[in-house]
Amino acid sequence: MSVKATDSPARQAKETGLFIPELVYFEPAALDYPKGQRILSWVKERGLPYQMTTSHNRITNLPGETELEQYKVAKRTLVVGIRKTLKFDTSKPSAEYALPLATGCMGHCHYCYLQTTLGAKPYIRVYVNTDDIWEATRKYIEERAPEITRFEAACTSDPIGLEHLTGSLAEAIWFMADQPLGRLRFVTKYHHVDSLLPLRHNGHTRIRFSVNADYVIRSFEPATSRFHERIEAAGKIGRAGYPLGFIIAPIIWYDGWQDGYAELLARLANALPEEATRDLTFELIQHRYTKTAKAVIEKRYPKSKLEMDEAKRKKKWGRWGQHKYVYPDEQAEALREYITERIFEHFPAARLEYFT
Ligand code: SF4
């Protein structure tokens, strides 16, 4: 079945698997940039409704009777603006700085921390003044020379899911290829990587896929690419010579978790070309939540099967000034040990960066 640009956004999205916004806002100044103009043409070609806004931080009155309906609309709303703050956030433990290419995500992962960090602004903001962003990046690299400086491009969004709209990730990869002391990394739950394959990356960009047991993906990660799609995309990235990695997160304790995570690692091993396994990293993050996050999740995904029972968890002081709930030590240790063993069974040369 072929998809026409004039088909409804929902149909285009269904057929292509790509994010097609249903409502688009532009800051007037964004149209002074070629990227802003390109996005406007793309929006017009598809007949998507759009309007102007004074600030990408002030989108109000989204359609919808209830807060939940407005949230769903916000997740399908794109705002095209200028990134004014060029002071980058820190991004421990995986990088020194967060690279601000976009804010917000079209995915509906029940546990996603953006639900609390973005608060009342869950719509998707992309920034068109990327030259300013590269200039700021260059300064951060110079400040730390001769140390290497790593930038994480997926702290506040999933940039692969937006790449067909912005092309910003491709620019970031080109930019970083020429930075002897700069490295780029990002993580994704989407498989639309074809436009990145021919780029000159110089080994300076590590692309990581967020993967999980099939049960977790099916139960808690709607509106993201499926397990087999992510694995296939990882194979392509490996063959294109990019350093590759996997984040297994959130690791969830459920009936049958051993089989689920064993299957995950076995399927990864089957799918990856040998050359992709020589410089492979794994990051492991057990499921955690705060009481604030729990309240938001229960409101937005009321039927979620995500277990958030304080009686079954260990309370830990989090760096955001709130308690978080993780698995008790015995369970966390069992998860860590079992999954680590499966990783090294299939990928003896892999590097485990952390379990948290
Ligand atoms: Fe959040 Fe990532 Fe899911 Fe998007 S894909 S909703 S950023 S966890």
PDB file of C-alpha atoms in Angstrom, residues 1 10 35 47 59 79 90 131 140 152 194 204 207 222 225 238 249 273 291 327 347:
ATOM      1  CA  MET A   1       0.000   0.000   0.000  1.00  0.00           C
ATOM      2  CA  ALA A  10      -2.605   9.138  11.341  1.00  0.00           C
ATOM      3  CA  LYS A  35      15.829  24.241   8.670  1.00  0.00           C
ATOM      4  CA  GLY A  47      -1.472  19.446   4.500  1.00  0.00           C
ATOM      5  CA  ILE A  59       1.856  26.336  24.049  1.00  0.00           C
ATOM      6  CA  VAL A  79       6.798  22.946  17.985  1.00  0.00           C
ATOM      7  CA  THR A  90      25.413  17.791  32.568  1.00  0.00           C
ATOM      8  CA  ASP A 131      24.866  26.310  14.043  1.00  0.00           C
ATOM      9  CA  TYR A 140      32.678  23.007  25.738  1.00  0.00           C
ATOM     10  CA  GLU A 152      24.579  12.799  24.909  1.00  0.00           C
ATOM     11  CA  ASP A 194      18.925   4.508   7.084  1.00  0.00           C
ATOM     12  CA  HIS A 204      33.217   9.525  16.995  1.00  0.00           C
ATOM     13  CA  ILE A 207      24.766   4.768  18.684  1.00  0.00           C
ATOM     14  CA  PRO A 222       3.677   1.730  22.953  1.00  0.00           C
ATOM     15  CA  SER A 225       9.774   0.460  17.257  1.00  0.00           C
ATOM     16  CA  GLY A 238      27.209  -2.056  13.183  1.00  0.00           C
ATOM     17  CA  ALA A 249      16.419  -0.310  30.631  1.00  0.00           C
ATOM     18  CA  PRO A 273      27.326  -9.084  12.424  1.00  0.00           C
ATOM     19  CA  LYS A 291       6.238   8.985  44.176  1.00  0.00           C
ATOM     20  CA  TYR A 327      14.487  -3.237  43.756  1.00  0.00           C
ATOM     21  CA  PHE A 347      29.598 -11.138  23.742  1.00  0.00           C
TER      22      PHE A 347
END
